Structures are given as C-alpha cells and as structure tokens.
PDB file of C-alpha atoms in Angstrom:
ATOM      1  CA  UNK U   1       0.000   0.000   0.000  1.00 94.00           C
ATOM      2  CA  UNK U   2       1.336   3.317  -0.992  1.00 97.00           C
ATOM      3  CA  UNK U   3       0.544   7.002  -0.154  1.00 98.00           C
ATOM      4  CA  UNK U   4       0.538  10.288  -1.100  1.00 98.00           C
ATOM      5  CA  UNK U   5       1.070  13.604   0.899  1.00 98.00           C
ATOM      6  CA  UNK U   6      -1.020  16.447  -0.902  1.00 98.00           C
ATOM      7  CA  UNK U   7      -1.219  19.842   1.237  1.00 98.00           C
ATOM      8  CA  UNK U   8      -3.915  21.813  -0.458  1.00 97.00           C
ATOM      9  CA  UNK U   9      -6.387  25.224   0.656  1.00 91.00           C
ATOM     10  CA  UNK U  10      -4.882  27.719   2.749  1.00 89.00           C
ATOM     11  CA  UNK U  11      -4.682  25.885   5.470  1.00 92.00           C
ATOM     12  CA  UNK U  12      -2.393  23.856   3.562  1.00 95.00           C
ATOM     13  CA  UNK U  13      -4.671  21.000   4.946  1.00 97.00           C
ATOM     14  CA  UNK U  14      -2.970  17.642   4.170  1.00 98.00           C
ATOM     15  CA  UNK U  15      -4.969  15.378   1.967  1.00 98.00           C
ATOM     16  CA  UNK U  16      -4.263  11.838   1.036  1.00 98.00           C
ATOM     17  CA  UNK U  17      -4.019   9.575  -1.845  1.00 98.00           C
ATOM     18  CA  UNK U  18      -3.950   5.755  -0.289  1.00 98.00           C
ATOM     19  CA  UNK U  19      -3.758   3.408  -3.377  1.00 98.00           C
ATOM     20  CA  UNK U  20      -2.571   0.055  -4.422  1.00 95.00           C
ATOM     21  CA  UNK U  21      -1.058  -2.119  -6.791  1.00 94.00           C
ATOM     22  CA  UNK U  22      -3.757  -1.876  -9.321  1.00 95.00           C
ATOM     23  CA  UNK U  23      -4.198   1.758  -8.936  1.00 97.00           C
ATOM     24  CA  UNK U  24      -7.558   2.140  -7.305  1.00 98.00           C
ATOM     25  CA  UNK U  25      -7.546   4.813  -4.361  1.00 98.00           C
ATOM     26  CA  UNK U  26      -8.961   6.223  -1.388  1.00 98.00           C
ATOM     27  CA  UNK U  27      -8.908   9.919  -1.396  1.00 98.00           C
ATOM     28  CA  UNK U  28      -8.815  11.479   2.398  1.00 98.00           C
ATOM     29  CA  UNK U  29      -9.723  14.570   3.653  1.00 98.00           C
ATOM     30  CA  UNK U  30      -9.993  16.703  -0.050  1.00 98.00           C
ATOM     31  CA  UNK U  31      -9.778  20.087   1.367  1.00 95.00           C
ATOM     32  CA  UNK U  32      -9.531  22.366  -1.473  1.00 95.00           C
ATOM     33  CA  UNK U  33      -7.561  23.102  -4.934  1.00 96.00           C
ATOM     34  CA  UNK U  34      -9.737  20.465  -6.643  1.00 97.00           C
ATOM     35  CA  UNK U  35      -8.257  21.215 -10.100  1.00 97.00           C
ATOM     36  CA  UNK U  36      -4.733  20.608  -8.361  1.00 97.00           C
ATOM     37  CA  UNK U  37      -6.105  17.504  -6.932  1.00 98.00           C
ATOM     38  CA  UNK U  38      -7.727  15.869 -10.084  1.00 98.00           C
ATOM     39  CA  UNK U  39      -4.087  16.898 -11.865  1.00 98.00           C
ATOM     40  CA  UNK U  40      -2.367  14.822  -9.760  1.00 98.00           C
ATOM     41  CA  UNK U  41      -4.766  11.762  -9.569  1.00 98.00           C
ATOM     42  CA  UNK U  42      -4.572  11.883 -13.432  1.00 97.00           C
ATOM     43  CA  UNK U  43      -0.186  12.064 -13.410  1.00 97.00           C
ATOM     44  CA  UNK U  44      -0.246   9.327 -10.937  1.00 97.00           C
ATOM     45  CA  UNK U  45      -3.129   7.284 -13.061  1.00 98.00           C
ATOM     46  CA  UNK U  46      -5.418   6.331 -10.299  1.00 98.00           C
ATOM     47  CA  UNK U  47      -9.166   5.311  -9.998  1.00 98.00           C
ATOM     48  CA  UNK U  48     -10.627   6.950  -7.089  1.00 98.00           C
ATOM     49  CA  UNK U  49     -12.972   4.653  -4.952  1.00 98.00           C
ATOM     50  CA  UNK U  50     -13.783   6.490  -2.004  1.00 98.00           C
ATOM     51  CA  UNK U  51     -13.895   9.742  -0.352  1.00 98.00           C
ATOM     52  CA  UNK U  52     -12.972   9.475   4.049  1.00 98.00           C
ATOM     53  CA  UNK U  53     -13.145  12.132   6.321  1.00 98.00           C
ATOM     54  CA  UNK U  54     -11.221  11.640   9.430  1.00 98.00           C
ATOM     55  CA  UNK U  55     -13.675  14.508  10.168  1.00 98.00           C
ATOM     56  CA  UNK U  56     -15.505  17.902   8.400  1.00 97.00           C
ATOM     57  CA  UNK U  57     -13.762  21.224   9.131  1.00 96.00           C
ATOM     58  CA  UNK U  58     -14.351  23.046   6.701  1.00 94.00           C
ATOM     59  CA  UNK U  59     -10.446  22.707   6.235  1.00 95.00           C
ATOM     60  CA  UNK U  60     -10.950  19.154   5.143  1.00 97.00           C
ATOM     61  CA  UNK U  61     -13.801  19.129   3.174  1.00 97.00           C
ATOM     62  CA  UNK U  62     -13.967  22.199   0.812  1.00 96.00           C
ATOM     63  CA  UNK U  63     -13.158  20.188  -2.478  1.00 97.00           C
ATOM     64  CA  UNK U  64     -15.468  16.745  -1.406  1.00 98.00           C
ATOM     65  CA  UNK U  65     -18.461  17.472  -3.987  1.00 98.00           C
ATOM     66  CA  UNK U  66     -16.624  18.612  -6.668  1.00 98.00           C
ATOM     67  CA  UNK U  67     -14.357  15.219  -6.579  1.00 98.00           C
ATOM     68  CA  UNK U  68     -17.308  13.057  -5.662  1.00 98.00           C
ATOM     69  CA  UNK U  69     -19.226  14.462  -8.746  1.00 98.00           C
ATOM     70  CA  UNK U  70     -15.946  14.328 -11.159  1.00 98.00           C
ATOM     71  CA  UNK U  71     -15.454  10.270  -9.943  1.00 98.00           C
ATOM     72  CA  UNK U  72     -18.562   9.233  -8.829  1.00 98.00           C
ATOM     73  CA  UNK U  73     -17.902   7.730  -6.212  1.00 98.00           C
ATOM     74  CA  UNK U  74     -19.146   7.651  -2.314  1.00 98.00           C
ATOM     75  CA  UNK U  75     -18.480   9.971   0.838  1.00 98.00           C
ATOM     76  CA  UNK U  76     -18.085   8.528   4.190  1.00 98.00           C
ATOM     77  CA  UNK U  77     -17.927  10.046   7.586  1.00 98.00           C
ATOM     78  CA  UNK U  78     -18.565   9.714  11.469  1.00 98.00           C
ATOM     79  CA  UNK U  79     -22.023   9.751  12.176  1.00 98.00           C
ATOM     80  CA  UNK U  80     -21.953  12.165  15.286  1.00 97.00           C
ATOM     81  CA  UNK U  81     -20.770  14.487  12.153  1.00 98.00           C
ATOM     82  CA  UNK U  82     -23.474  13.834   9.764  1.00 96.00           C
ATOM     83  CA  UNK U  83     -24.806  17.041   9.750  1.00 97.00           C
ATOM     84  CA  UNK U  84     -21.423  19.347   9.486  1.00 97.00           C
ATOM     85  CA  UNK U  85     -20.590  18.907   5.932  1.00 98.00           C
ATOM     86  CA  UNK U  86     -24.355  20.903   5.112  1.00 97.00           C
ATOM     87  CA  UNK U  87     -23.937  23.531   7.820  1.00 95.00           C
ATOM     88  CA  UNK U  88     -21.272  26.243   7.874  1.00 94.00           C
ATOM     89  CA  UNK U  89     -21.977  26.978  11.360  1.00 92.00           C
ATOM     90  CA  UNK U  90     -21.002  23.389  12.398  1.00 94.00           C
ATOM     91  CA  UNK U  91     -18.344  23.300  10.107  1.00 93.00           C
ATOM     92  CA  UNK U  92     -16.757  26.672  11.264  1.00 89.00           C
ATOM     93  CA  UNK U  93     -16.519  28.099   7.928  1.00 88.00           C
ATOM     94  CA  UNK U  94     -18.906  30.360   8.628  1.00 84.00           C
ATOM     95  CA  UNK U  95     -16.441  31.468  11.676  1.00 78.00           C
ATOM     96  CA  UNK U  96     -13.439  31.717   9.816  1.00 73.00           C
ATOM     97  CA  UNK U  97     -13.398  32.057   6.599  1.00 57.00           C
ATOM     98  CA  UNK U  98     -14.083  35.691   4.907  1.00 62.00           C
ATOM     99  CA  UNK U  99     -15.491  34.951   2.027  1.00 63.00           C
ATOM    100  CA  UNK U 100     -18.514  32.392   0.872  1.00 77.00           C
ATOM    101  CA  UNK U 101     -19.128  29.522   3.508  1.00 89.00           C
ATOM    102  CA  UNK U 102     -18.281  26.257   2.729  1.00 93.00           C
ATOM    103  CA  UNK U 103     -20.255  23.329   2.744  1.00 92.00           C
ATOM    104  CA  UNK U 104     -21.006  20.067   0.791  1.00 96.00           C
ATOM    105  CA  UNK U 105     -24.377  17.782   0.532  1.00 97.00           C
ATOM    106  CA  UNK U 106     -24.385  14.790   2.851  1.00 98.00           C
ATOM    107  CA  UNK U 107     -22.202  11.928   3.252  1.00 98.00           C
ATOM    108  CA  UNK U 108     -23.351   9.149   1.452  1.00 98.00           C
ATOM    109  CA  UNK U 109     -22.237   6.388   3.944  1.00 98.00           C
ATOM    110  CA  UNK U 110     -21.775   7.013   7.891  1.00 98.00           C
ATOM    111  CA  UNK U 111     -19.266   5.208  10.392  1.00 98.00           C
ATOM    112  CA  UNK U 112     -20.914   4.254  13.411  1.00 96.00           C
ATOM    113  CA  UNK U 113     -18.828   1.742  14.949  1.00 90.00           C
ATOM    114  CA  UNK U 114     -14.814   1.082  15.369  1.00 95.00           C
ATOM    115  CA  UNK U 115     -13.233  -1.686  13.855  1.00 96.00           C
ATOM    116  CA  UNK U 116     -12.125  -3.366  10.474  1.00 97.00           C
ATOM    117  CA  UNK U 117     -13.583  -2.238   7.125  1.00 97.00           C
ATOM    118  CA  UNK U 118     -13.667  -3.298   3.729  1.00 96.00           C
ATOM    119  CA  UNK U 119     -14.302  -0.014   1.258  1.00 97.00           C
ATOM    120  CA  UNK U 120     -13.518  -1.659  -2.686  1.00 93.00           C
ATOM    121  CA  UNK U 121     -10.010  -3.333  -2.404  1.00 92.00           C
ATOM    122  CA  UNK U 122      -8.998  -1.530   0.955  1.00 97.00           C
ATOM    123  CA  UNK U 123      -9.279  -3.457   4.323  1.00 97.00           C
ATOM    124  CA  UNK U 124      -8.713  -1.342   7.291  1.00 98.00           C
ATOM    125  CA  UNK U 125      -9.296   0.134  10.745  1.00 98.00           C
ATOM    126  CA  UNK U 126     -11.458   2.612  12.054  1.00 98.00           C
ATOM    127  CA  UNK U 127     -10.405   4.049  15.258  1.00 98.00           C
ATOM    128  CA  UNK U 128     -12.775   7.061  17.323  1.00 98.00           C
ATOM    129  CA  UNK U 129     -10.251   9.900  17.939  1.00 98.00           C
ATOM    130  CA  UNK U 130     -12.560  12.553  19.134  1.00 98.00           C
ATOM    131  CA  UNK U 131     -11.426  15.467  21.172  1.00 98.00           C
ATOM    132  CA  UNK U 132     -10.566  17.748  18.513  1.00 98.00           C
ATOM    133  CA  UNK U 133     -13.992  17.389  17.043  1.00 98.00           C
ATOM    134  CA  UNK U 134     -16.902  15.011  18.061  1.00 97.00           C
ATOM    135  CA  UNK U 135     -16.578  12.667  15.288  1.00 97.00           C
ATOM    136  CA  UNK U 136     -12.977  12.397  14.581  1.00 98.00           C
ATOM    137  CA  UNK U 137     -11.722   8.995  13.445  1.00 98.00           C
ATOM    138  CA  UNK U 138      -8.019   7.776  12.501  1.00 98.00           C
ATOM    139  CA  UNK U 139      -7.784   4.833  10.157  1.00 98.00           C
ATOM    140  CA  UNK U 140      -5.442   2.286  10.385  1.00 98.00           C
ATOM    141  CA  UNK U 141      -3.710   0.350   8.192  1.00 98.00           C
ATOM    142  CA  UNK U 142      -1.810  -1.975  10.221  1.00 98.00           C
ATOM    143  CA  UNK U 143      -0.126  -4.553   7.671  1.00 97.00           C
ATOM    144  CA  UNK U 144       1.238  -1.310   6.033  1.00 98.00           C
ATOM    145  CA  UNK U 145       2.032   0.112   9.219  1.00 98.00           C
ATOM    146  CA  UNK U 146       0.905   3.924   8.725  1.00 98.00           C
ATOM    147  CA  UNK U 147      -2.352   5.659  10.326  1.00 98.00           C
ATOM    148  CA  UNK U 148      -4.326   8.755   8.846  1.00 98.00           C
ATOM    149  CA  UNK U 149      -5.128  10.621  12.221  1.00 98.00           C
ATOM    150  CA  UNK U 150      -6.833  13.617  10.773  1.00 98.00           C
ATOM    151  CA  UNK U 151      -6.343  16.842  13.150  1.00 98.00           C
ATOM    152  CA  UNK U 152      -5.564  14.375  16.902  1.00 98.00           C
ATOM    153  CA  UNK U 153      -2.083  14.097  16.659  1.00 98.00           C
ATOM    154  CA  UNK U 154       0.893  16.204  14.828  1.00 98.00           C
ATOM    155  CA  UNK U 155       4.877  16.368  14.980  1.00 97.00           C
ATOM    156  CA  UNK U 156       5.184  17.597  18.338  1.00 97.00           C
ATOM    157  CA  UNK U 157       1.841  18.779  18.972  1.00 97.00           C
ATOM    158  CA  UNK U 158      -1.981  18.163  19.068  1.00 98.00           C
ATOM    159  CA  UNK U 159      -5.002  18.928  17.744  1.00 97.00           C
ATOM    160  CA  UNK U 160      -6.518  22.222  18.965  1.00 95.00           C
ATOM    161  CA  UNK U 161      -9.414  21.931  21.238  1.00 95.00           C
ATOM    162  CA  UNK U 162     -10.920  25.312  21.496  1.00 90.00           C
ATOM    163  CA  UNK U 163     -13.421  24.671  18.390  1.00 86.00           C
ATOM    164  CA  UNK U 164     -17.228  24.006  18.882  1.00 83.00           C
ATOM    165  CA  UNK U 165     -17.472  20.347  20.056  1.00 90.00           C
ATOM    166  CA  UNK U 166     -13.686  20.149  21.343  1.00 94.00           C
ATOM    167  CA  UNK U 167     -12.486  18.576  24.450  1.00 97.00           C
ATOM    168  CA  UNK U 168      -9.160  18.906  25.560  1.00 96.00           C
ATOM    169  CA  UNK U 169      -9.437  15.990  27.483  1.00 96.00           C
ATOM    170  CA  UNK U 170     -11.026  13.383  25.327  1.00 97.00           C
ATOM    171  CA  UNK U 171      -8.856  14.482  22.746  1.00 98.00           C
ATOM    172  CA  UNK U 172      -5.599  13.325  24.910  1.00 97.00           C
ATOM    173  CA  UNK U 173      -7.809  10.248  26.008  1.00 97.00           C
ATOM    174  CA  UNK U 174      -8.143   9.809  21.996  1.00 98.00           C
ATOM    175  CA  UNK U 175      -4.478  10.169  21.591  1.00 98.00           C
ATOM    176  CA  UNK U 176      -3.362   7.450  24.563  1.00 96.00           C
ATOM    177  CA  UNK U 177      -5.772   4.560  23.944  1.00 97.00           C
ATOM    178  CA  UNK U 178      -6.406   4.810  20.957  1.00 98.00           C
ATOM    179  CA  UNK U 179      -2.919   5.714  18.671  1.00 98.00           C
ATOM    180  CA  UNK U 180      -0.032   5.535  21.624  1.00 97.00           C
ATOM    181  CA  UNK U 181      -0.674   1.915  21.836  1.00 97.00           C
ATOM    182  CA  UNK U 182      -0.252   1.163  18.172  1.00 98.00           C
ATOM    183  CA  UNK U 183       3.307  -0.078  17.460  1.00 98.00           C
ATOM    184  CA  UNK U 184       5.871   2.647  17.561  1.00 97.00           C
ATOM    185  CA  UNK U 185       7.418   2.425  13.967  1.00 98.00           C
ATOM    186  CA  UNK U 186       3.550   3.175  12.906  1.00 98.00           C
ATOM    187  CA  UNK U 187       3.870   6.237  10.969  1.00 98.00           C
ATOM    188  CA  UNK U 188       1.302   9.047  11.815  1.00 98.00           C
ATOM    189  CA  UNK U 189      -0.033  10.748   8.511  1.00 98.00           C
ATOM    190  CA  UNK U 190      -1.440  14.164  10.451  1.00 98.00           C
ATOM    191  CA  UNK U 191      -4.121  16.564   8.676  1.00 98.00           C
ATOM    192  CA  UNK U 192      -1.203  19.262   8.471  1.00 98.00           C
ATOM    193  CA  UNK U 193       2.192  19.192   8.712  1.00 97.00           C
ATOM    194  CA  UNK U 194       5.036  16.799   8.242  1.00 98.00           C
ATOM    195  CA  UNK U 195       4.785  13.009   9.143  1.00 98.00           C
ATOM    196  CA  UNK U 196       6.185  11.553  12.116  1.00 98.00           C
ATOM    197  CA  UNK U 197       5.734   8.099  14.080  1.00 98.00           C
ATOM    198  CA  UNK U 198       4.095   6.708  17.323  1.00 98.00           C
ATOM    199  CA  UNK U 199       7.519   6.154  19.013  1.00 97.00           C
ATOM    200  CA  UNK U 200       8.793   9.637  18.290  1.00 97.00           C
ATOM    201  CA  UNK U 201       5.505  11.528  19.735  1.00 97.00           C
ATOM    202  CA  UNK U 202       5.565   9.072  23.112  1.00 95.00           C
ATOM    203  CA  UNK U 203       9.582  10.199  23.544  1.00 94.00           C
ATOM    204  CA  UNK U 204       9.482  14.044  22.825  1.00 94.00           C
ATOM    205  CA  UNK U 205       5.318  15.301  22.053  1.00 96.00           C
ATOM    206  CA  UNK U 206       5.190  18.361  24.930  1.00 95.00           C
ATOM    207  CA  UNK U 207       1.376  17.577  24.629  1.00 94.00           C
ATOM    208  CA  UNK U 208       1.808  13.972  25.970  1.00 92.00           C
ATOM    209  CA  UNK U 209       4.618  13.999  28.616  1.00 75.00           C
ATOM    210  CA  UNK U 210       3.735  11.411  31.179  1.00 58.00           C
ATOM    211  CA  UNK U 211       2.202   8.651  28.667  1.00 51.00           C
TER     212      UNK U 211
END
C-alpha cells in the first residue's frame, strides 16, 4: 500500500491519496484546490474509490463534492458528524473564513462503529479519535504500518481543542488509547504538517509527557 502527501487550501490541509497495486484509491480529507487535486490523480493514473473524512472542518472538506461528482464515487464520515458537511456553522466556515461559507451535501455512507472495514479493495481500521472534534476517526492500516489521524495528533503537537465540540481531554484520552498503543514504527499521517511516528511523539510530544 502506498501514499501520497497532498497539502492543499490555505490551510495547507494535508490530503491523502492511499492506493494500491492496481491503482484504485482512497482519497482522504480533499480540502480544497480540486483542479490541483484531479491533476495529480490523473499524473499518478489512479481510480478513485472512495472519499474518508477523518472529520468535516471546513479545512478538510472544501473540495469533497466537486471530486465526488468528477469520480462518482461515495463519501463517508462519522455519524456524530453527519450534519457538518451541510452547515457552515457546524463546520466553522462560517467562523473563519471571509469569504462564501463552505459546505457540501451529505455523506453518502456514515461510520458508526470502530473496527475493520472493507471499502472496494482496501481493508482497514477505524479508530474514534474525538477530542478535537466530536466525530474524529483515525484509520489504520496496520499490515502497512501507517495511520491517517486527521487533526488528533501532529509532529510535536496536538489537535486544537478550542473549536465548537472540542475537548481537551477526550482528545488526549483519543491520543493514549487509541494511537499511543499502536506499534511505535507506525507512521502518523497528520491533517497538516510533516509526518512523524508513534515512538517519536511518546519520547518528545510536549502535549503527551507522562504517557
């Protein structure tokens, strides 16, 4: 399993290209840039499968209809966030950004429990991360030994908390039973910023001294 590192919006919100062999992909978090996106799905000769939300800021979501439409292909997300992706107030766009609010119709297929999943040719883990938001999720991909945790856990830091539906500490609850207990040379693919691994955050994250 392979994966691509695509910051996109102004954000620079880090979306994902998780593909195979045969060149079908999962396409996480599409935040913005669309056009930019497509480009490089085309270069790289992939056939999207899925859209995944680890969850819907308005950060990570901008770009979701326009790819679902170009593709055809499904949207999934938490349930408990089911709503955000229609409503810039639960979104926060309508909070932050300074021009037109961002939103996207509904999610075509809700998570609503942890565990394995099977989405086309991709077998993998959903893991409830919340804290930053309500409905955060990480998924897993244990045989290929990387995670996609959204906005819970960065180089050196955390996700903020101070956003409607955050908590502090559920997020750092999130953070210790849920990814800290993964093996260590599991990398961590964060919504923004530069990779890192499960070991390094346990030795030197200022967030998480004392796990």
């Amino acid at each position: 399993m392979k994966w691509k590192q695509i910051p996109l919006g102004p954000l620079q919100t880090n979306c994902y290209l998780v593909y195979d062999e045969r060149k079908t992909c999962l396409i996480v978090d599409p935040g913005e840039n669309p056009r930019k996106l497509t480009g490089i799905i085309e270069e790289l000769e992939l056939k999207p499968e899925a859209i995944v939300l680890t969850h819907a800021h308005f950060d990570h979501i901008g770009a979701v209809d326009r790819i679902r439409d170009k593709y055809g292909i499904k949207v999934y997300i938490h349930e408990k966030e089911k709503d955000w992706l229609t409503d810039p107030a639960l979104n926060g766009s309508k909070h932050f950004m300074q021009h037109e609010p961002i939103k996207a119709r509904e999610a075509d297929e809700l998570f609503t429990d942890e565990g394995p999943i099977s989405i086309a040719n991709f077998y993998f883990e959903v893991l409830e991360t919340p804290g930053h938001s309500p409905g955060s999720v990480s998924f897993h991909f244990p045989k290929s030994k990387f995670i996609l945790a959204g906005d819970a856990l960065f180089q050196g830091s955390i996700g903020r908390t101070d956003l409607p539906g955050g908590n502090h500490n559920q997020l750092i609850k999130s953070i210790h039973d849920k990814l800290l207990v993964l093996p260590e040379e599991t990398e961590v693919l964060p919504g923004h910023g530069p990779t890192t691994t499960i070991g390094m955050e346990m030795e030197s994250n200022p967030f998480l001294n004392g796990f």
